[in-house]
mmCIF file of C-alpha atoms in Angstrom:
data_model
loop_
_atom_site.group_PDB
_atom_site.id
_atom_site.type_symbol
_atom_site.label_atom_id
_atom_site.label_comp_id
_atom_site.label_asym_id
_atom_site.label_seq_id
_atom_site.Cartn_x
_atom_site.Cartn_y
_atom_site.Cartn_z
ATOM 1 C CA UNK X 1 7.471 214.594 -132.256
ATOM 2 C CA UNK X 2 4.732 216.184 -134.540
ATOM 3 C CA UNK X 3 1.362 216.771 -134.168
ATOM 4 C CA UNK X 4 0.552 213.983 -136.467
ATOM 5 C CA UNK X 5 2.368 211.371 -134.753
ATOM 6 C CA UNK X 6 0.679 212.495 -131.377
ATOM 7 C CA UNK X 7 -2.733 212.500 -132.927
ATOM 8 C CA UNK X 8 -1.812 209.057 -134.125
ATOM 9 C CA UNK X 9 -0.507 207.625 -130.788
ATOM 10 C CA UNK X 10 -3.837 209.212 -129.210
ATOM 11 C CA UNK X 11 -6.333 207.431 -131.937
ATOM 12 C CA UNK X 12 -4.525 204.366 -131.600
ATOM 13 C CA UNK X 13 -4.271 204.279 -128.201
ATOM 14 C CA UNK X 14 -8.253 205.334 -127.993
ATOM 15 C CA UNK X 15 -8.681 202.288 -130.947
ATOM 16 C CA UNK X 16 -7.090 199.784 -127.904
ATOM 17 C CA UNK X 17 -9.454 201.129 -125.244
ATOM 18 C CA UNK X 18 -12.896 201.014 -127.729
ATOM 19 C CA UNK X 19 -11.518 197.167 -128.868
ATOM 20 C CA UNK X 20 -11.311 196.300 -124.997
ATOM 21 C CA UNK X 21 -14.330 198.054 -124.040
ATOM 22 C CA UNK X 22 -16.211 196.205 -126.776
ATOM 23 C CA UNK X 23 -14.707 192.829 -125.664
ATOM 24 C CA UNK X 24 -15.356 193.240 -121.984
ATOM 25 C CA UNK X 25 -19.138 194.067 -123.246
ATOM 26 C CA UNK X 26 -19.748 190.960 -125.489
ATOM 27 C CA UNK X 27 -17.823 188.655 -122.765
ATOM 28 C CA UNK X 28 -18.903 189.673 -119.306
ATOM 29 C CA UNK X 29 -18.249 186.476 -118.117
ATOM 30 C CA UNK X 30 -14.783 186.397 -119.130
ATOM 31 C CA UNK X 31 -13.919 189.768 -118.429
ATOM 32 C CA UNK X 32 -15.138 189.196 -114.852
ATOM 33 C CA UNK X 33 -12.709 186.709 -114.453
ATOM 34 C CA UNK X 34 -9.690 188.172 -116.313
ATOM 35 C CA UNK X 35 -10.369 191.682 -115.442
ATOM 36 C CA UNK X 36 -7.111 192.457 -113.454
ATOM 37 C CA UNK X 37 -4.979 190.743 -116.364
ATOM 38 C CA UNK X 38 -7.158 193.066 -119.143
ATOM 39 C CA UNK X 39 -7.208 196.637 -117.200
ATOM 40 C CA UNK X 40 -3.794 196.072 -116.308
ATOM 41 C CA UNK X 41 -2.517 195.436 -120.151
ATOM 42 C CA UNK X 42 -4.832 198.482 -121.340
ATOM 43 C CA UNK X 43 -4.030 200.830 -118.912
ATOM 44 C CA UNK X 44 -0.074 200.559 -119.238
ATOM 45 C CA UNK X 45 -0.786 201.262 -122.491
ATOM 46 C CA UNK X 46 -2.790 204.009 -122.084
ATOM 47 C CA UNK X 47 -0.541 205.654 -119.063
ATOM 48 C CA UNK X 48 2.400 204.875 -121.514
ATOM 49 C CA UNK X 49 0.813 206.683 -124.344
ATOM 50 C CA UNK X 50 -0.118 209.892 -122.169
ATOM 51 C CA UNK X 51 3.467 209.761 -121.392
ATOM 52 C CA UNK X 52 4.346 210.047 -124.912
ATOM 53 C CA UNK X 53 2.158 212.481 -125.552
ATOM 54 C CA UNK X 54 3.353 214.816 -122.386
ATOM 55 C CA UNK X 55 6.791 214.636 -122.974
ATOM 56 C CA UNK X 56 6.288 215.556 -126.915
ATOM 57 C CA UNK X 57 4.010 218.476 -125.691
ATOM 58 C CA UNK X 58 4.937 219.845 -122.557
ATOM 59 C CA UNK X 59 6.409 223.067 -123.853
ATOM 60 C CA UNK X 60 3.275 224.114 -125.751
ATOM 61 C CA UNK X 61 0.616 222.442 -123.777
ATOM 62 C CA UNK X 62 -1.612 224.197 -121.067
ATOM 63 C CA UNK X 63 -1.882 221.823 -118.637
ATOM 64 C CA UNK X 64 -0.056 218.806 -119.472
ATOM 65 C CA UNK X 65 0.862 217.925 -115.986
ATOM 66 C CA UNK X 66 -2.019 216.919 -115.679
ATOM 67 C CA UNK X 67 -1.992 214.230 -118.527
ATOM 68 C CA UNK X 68 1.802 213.334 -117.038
ATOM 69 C CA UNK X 69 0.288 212.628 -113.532
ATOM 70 C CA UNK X 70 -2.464 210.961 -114.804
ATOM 71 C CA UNK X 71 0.070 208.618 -117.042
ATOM 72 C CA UNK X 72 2.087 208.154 -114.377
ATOM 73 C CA UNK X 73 -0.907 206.938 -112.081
ATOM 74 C CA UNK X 74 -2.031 204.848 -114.993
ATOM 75 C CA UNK X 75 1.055 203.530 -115.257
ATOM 76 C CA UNK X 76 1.547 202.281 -111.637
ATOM 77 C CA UNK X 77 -1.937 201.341 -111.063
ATOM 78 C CA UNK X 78 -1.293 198.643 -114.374
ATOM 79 C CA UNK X 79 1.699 197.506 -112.995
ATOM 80 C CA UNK X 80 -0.165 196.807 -109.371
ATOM 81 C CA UNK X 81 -3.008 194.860 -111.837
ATOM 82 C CA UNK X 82 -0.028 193.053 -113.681
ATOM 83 C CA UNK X 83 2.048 191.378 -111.001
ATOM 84 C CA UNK X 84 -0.170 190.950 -107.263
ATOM 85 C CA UNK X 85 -3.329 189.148 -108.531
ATOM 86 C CA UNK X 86 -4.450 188.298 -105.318
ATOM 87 C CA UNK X 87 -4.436 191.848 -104.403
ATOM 88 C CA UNK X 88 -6.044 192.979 -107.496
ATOM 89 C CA UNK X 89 -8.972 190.728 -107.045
ATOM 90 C CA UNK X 90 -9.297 191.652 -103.660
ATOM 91 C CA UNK X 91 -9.068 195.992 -104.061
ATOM 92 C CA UNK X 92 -9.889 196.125 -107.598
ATOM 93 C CA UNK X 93 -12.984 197.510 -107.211
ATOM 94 C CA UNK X 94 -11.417 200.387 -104.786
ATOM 95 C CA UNK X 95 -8.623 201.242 -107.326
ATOM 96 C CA UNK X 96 -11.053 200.998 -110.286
ATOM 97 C CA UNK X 97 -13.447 203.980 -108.432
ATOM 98 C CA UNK X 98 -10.100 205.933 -107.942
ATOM 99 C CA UNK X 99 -9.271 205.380 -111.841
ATOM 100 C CA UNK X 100 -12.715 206.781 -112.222
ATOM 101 C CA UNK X 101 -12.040 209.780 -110.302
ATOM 102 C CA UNK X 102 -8.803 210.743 -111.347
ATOM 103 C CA UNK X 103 -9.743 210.388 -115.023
ATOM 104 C CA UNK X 104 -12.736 212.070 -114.638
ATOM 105 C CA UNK X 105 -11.382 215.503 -113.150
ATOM 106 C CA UNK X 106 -8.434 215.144 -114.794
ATOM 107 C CA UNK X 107 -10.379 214.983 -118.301
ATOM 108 C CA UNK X 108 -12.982 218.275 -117.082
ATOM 109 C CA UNK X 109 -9.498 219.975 -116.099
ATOM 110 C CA UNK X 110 -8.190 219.576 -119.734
ATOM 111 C CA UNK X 111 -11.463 220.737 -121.182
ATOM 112 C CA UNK X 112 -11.287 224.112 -119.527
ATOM 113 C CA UNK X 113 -7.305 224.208 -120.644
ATOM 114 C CA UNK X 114 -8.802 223.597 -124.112
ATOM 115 C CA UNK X 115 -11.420 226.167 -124.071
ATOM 116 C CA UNK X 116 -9.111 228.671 -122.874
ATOM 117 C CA UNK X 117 -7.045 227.617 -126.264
ATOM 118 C CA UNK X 118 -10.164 228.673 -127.829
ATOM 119 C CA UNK X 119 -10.585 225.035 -129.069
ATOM 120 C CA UNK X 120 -14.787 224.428 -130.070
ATOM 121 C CA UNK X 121 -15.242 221.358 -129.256
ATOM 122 C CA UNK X 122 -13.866 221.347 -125.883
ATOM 123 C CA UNK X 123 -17.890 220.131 -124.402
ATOM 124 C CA UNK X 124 -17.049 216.859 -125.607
ATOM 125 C CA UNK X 125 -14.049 216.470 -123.307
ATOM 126 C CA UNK X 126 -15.703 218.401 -120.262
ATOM 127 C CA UNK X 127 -18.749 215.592 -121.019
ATOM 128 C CA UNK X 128 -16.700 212.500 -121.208
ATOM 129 C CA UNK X 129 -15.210 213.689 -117.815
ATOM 130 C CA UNK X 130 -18.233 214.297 -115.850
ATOM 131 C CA UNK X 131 -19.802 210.929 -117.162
ATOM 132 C CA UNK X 132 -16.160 209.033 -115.908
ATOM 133 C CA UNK X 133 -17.028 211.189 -112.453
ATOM 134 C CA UNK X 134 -20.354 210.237 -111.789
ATOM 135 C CA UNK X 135 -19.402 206.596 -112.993
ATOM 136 C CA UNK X 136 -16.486 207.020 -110.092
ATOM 137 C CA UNK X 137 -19.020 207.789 -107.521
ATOM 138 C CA UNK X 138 -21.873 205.278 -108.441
ATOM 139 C CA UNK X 139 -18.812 202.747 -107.562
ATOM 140 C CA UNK X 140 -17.516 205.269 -104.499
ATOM 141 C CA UNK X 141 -21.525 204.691 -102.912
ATOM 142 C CA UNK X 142 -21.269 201.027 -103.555
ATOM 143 C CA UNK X 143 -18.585 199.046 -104.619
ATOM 144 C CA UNK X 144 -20.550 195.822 -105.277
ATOM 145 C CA UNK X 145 -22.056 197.571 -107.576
ATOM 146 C CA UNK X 146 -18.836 197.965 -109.559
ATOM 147 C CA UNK X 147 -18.365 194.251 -108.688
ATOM 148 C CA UNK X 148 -21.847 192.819 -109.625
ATOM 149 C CA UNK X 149 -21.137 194.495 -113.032
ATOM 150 C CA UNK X 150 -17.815 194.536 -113.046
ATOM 151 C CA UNK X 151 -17.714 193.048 -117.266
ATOM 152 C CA UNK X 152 -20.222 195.916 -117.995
ATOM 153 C CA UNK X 153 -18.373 198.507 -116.089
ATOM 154 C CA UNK X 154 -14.736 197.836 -117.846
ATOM 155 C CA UNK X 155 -16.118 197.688 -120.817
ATOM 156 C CA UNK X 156 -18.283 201.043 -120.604
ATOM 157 C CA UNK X 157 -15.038 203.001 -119.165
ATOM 158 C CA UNK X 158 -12.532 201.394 -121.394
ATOM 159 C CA UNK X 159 -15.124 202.545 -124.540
ATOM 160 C CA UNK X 160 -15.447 206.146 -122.656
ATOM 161 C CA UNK X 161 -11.514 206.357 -122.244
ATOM 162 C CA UNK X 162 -10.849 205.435 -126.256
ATOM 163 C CA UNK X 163 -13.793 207.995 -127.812
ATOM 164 C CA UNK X 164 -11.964 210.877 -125.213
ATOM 165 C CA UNK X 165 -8.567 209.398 -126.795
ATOM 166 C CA UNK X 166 -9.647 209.829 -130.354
ATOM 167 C CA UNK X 167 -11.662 213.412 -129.564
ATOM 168 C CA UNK X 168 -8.957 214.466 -128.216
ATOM 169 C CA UNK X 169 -6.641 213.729 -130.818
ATOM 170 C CA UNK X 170 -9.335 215.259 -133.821
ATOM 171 C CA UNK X 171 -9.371 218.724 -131.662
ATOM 172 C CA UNK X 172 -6.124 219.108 -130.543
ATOM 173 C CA UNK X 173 -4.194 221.719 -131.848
ATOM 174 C CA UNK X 174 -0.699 221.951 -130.796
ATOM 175 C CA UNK X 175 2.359 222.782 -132.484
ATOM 176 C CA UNK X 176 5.117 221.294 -134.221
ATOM 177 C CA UNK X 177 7.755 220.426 -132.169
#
């Protein structure tokens, strides 16, 4: 797979999170009440798409396990959002804080693999993951917090998750495979 096709499944996949993360925003009410169904669809794409992207670069980039673990975790967390509803509604705010975490320090963890490429804008990605931290331990503290907002939060994370998508996919700088 080229780099072009990988920046393109990256922008489109970041596209998917941005047009969820808007949605969620303008319809808090509805994303309340549907969030389960909507994290669940967004994030097997988005763990399928990391996927994708691993096994077309894990020859020539540092650090992809970490994008395969964290596609694989994305992957099984969607398919736990997909198919038990009533145990979504119940834990979702407790796997949401660990989706948090995990993306967060997975994301600073690429950064530094990208600086030591000697890739500029490599801030951006470091940023993105300490703001999906701190987000991850706001909820950690208090989960009703992450309840109580619940619309704003997916929507905030999802928009987050698609601007490190498409950053990543402008800097990246891997080979031809």
């Amino acid at each position: 797979m080229s780099t072009k096709s990988m920046r393109i499944l990256n922008v489109a996949a970041g596209v998917l999170l941005i047009a969820a993360g808007i949605y969620c925003l303008c319809n808090q009410d509805v994303a309340l009440l549907s969030a389960g169904l909507l994290l669940g669809i967004f994030l097997l794409l988005s763990g399928v798409a990391e996927i994708v992207v691993f096994a077309a670069a894990s020859g020539v980039m540092l650090g992809s396990g970490w994008l395969l673990l964290d596609g694989i975790l994305t992957v099984i967390m969607s398919l736990f959002l997909l198919f038990n509803q009533w145990f979504t509604m119940l834990s979702l705010p407790f796997l949401f804080t660990l989706w948090l975490l995990f993306s967060g320090v997975s994301q600073c963890v690429s950064s530094f693999d990208l600086r030591a490429l000697g890739v500029r804008a490599w801030g951006w990605i470091l940023a993105v993951g300490i703001l999906l931290t701190l987000a991850g331990f706001i909820c950690l503290m208090d989960p009703w917090v992450s309840v109580a907002a619940m619309g704003m939060t997916v929507g905030i994370v999802f928009l987050l998750e698609g601007v490190s998508s498409i950053v990543y996919a402008c800097i990246s700088r891997t080979k031809d495979i």
